[in-house]
PDB file of C-alpha atoms in Angstrom:
ATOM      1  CA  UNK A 297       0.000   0.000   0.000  1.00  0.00           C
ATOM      2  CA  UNK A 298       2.824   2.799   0.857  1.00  0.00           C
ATOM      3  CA  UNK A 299       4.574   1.747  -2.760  1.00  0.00           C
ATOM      4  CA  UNK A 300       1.215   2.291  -3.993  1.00  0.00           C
ATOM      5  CA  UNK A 301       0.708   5.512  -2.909  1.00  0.00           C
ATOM      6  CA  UNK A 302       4.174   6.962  -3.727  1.00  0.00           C
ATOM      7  CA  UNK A 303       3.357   5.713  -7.229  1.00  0.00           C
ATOM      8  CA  UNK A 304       0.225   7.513  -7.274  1.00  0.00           C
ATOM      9  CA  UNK A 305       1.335  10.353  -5.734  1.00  0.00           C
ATOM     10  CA  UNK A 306       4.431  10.628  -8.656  1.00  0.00           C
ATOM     11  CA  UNK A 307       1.824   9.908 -11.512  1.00  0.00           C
ATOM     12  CA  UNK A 308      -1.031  12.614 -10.112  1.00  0.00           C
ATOM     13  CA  UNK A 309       2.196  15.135 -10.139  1.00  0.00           C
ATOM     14  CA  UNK A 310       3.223  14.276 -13.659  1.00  0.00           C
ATOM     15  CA  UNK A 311       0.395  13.341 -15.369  1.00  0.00           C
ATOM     16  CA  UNK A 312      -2.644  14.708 -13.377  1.00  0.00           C
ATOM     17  CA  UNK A 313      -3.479  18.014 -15.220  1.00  0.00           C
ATOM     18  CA  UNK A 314      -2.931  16.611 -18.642  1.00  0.00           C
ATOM     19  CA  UNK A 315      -4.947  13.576 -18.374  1.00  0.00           C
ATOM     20  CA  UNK A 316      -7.330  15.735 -16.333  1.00  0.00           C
ATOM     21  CA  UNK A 317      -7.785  17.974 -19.707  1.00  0.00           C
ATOM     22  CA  UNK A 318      -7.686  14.729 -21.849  1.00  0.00           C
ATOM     23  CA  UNK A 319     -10.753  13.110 -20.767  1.00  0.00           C
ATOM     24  CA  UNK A 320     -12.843  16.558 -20.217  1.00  0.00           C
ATOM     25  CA  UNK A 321     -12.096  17.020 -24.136  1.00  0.00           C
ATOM     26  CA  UNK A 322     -13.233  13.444 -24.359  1.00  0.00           C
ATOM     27  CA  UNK A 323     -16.402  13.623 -21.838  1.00  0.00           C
ATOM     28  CA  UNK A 324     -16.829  17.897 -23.509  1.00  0.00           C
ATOM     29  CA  UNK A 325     -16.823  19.115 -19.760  1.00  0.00           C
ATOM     30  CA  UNK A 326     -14.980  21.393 -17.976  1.00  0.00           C
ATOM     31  CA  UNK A 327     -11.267  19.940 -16.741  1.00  0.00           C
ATOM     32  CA  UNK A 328     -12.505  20.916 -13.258  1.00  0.00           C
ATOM     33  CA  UNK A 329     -14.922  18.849 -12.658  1.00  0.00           C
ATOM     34  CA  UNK A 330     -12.616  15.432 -13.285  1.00  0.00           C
ATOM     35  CA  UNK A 331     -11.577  13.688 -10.497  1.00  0.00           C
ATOM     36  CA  UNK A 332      -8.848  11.566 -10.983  1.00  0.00           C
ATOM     37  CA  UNK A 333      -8.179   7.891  -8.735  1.00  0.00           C
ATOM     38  CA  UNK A 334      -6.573   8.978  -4.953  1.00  0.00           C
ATOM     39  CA  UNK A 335      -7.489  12.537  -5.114  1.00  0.00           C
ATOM     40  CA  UNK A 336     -10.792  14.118  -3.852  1.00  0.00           C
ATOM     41  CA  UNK A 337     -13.510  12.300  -3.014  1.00  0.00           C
ATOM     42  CA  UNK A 338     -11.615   9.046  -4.136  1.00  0.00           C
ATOM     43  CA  UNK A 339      -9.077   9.541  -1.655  1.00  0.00           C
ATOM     44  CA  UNK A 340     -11.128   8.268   0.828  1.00  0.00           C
ATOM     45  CA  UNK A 341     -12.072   5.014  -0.923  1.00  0.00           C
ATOM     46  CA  UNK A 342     -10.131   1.677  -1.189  1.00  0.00           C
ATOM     47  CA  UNK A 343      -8.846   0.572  -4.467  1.00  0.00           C
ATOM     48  CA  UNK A 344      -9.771   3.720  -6.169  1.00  0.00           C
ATOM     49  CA  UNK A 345      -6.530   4.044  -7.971  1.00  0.00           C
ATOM     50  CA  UNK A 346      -5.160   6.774 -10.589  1.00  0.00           C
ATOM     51  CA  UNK A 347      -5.316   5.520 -14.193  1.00  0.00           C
ATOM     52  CA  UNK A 348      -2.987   3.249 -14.630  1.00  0.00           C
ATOM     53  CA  UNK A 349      -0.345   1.932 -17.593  1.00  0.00           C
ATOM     54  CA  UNK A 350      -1.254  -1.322 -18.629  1.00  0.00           C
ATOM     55  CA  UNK A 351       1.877  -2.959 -20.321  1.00  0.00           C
ATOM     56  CA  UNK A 352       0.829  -6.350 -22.770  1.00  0.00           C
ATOM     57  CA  UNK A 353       3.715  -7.816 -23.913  1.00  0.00           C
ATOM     58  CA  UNK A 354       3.530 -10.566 -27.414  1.00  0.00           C
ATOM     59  CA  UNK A 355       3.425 -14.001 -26.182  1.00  0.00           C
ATOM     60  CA  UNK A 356       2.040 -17.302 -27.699  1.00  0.00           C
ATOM     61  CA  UNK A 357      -1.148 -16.905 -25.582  1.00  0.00           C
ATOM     62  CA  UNK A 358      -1.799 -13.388 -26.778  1.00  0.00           C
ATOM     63  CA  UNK A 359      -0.992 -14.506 -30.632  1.00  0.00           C
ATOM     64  CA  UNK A 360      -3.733 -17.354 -30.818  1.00  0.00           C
ATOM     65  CA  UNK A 361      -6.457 -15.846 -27.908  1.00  0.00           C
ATOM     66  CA  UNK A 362      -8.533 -12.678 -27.098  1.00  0.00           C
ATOM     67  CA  UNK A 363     -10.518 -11.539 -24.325  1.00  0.00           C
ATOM     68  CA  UNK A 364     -14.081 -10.410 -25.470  1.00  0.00           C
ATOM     69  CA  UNK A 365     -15.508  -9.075 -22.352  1.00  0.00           C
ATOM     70  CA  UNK A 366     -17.220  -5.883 -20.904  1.00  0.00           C
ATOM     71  CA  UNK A 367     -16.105  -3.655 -18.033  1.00  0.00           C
ATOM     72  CA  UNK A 368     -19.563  -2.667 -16.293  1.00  0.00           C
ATOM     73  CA  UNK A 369     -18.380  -5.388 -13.047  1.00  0.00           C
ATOM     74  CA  UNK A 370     -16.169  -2.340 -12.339  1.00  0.00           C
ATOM     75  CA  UNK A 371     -17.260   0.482  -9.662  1.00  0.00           C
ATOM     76  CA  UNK A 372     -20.795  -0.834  -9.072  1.00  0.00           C
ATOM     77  CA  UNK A 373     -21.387   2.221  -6.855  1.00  0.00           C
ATOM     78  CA  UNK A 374     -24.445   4.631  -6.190  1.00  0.00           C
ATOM     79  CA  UNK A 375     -22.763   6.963  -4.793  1.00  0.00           C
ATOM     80  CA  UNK A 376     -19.764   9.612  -4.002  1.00  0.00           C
ATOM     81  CA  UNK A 377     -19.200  12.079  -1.863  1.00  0.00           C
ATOM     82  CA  UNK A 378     -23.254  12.293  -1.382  1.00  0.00           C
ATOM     83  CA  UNK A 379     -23.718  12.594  -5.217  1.00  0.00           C
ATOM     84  CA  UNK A 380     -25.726  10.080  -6.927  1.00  0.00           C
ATOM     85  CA  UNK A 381     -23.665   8.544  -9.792  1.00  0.00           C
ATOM     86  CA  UNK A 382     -25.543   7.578 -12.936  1.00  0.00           C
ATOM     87  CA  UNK A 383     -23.902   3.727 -13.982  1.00  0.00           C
ATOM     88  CA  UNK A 384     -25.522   3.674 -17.378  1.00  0.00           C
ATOM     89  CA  UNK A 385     -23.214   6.699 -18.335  1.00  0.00           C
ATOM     90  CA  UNK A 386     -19.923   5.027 -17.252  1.00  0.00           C
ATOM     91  CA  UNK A 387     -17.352   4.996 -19.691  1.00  0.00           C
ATOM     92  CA  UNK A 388     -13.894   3.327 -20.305  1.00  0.00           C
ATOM     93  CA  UNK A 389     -10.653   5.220 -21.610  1.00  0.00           C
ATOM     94  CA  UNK A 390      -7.520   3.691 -23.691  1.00  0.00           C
ATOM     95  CA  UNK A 391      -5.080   5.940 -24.337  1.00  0.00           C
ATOM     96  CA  UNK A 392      -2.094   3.803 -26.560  1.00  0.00           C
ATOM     97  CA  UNK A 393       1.747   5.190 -25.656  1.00  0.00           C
ATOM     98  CA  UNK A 394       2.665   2.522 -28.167  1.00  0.00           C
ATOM     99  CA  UNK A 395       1.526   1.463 -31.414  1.00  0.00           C
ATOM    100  CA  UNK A 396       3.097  -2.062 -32.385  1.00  0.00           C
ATOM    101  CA  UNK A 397       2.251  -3.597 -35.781  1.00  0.00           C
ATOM    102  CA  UNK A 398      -1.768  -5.058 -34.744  1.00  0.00           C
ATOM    103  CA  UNK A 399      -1.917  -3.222 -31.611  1.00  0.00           C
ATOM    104  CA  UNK A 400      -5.781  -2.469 -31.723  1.00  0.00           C
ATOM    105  CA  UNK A 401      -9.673  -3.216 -30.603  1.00  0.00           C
ATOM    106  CA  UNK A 402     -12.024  -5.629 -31.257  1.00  0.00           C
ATOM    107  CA  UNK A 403     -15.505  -4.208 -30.248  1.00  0.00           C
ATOM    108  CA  UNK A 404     -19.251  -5.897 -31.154  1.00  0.00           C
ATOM    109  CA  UNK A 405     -21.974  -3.563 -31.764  1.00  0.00           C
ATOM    110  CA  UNK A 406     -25.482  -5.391 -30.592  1.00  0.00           C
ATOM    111  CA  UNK A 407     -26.429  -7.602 -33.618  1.00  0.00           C
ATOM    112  CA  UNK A 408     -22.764  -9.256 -33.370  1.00  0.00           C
ATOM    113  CA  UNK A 409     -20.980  -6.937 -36.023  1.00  0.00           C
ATOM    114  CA  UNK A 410     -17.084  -6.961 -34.740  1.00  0.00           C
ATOM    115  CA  UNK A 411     -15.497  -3.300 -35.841  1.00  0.00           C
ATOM    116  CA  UNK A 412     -11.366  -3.455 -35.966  1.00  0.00           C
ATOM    117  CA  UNK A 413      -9.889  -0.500 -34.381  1.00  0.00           C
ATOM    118  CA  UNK A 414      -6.156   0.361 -34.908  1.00  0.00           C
ATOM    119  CA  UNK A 415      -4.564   1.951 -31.676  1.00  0.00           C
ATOM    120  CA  UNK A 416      -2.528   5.566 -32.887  1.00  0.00           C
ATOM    121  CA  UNK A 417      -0.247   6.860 -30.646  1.00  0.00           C
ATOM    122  CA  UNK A 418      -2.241  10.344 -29.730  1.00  0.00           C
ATOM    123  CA  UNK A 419      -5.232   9.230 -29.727  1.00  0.00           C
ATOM    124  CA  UNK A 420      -8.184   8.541 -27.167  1.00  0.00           C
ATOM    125  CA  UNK A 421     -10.352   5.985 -27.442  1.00  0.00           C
ATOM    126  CA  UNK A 422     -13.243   5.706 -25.133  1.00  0.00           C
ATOM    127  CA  UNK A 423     -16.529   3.712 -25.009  1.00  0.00           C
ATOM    128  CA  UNK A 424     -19.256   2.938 -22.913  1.00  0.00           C
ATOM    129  CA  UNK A 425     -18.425   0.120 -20.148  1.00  0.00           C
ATOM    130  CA  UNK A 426     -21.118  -2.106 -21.615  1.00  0.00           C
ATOM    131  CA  UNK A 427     -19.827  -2.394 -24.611  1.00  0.00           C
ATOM    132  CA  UNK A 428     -18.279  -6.050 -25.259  1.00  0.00           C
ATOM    133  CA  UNK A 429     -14.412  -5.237 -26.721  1.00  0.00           C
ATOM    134  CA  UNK A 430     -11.102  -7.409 -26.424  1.00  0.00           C
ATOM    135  CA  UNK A 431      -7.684  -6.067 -27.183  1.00  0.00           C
ATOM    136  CA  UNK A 432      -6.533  -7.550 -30.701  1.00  0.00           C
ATOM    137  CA  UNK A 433      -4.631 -10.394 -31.062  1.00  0.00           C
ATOM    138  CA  UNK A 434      -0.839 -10.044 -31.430  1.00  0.00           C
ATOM    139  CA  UNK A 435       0.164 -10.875 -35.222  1.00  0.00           C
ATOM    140  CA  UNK A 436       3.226 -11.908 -34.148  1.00  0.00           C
ATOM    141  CA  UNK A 437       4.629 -13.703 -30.999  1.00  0.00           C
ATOM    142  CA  UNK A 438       8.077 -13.112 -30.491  1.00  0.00           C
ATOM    143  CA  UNK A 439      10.363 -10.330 -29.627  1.00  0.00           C
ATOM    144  CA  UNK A 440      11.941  -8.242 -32.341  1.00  0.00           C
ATOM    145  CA  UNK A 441      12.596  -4.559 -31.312  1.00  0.00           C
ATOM    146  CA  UNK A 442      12.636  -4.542 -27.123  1.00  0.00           C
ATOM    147  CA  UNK A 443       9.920  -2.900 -25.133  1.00  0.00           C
ATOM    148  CA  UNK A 444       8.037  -1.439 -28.802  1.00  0.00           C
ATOM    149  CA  UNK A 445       7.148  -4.816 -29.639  1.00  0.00           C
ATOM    150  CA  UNK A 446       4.680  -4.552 -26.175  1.00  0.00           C
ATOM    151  CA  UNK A 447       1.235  -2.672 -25.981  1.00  0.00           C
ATOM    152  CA  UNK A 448       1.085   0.315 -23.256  1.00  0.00           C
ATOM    153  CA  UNK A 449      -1.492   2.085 -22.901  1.00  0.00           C
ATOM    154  CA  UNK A 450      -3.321   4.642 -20.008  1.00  0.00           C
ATOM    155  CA  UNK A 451      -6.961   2.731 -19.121  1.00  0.00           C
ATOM    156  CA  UNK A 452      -9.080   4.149 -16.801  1.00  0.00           C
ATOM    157  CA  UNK A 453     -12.629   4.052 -16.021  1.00  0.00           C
ATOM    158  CA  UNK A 454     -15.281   6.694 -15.546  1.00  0.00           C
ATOM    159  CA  UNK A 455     -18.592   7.485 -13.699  1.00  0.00           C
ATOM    160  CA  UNK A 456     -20.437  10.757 -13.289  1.00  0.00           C
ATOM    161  CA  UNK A 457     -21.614  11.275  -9.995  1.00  0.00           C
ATOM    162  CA  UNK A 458     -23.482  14.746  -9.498  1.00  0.00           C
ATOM    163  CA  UNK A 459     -21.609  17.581 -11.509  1.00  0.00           C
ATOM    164  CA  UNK A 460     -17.944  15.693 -11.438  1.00  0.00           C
ATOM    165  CA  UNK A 461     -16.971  12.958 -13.401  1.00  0.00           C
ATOM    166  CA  UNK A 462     -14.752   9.989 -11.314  1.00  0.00           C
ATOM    167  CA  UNK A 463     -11.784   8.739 -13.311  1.00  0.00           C
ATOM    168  CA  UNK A 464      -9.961   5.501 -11.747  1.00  0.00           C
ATOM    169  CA  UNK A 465      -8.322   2.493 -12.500  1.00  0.00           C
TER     170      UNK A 465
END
């Protein structure tokens, strides 16, 4: 827990106000009323966490398998800080660091239709939590050029709650 919140404490510094403005572009609201993981309201609350780097690196499992799955399990809750927070708007974020030859999205609309989304460095993609996705399967599964061979990317999660927006990981 104390590593944890040294991390956190180094990312909010460094990152904080940029990813802050990020996602209010994203959401169209005003960069004050984001609240990123461990500050605020969040603080207060175990396992709310700042967005965090998520680092996929090729492997034989990743080549041949994908993960189709949804993210509304996460941050079932009703409230924060006294505000009532409206689940059905919750959103997740991807921003890539990295763009490795395949690094992408699968996502399913309703009727089944799978869309292919290729990950750009600079961009931010972002979709509601119900929305069945899985990260693309590597096209290759061995190492050829070091660490930009792996996926990193910021992911986060979002939830309104009252006039702020919650953004945690």
């Amino acid at each position: 827990p104390g590593k944890r919140a040294e991390v956190s404490k180094m990312f909010r510094e460094t990152f904080g106000t940029s990813l802050a403005t990020i996602y209010s572009r994203v959401l169209k609201v005003d960069p004050d009323t984001i609240v990123l993981g461990d500050m605020g309201a969040l603080a207060k609350m175990e396992n709310m966490g700042f967005p965090a780097v998520k680092i996929v690196f090729p492997s034989l499992f990743w080549h041949w398998f994908n993960n189709p799955h949804t993210d509304s399990y996460l941050y079932r809750m009703k409230e924060i800080d006294g505000n009532r927070c409206d689940r059905a708007r919750q959103r997740t974020f991807l921003i890539p660091l990295t763009e490795p030859p395949g690094a992408g999205l699968y996502y399913w609309y309703k009727n089944g239709t799978r869309v292919d989304v290729d990950y750009k460095v600079g961009n931010v993609y972002s979709f509601e939590v119900s929305v069945l996705h899985a990260i693309r399967p590597f096209p290759y599964f061995e190492w050829k050029h070091g660490m930009m061979d792996s996926r990193v990317t910021i992911q986060a999660f979002g939830i309104p709650c009252g006039d702020k927006w919650y953004i945690t990981h």
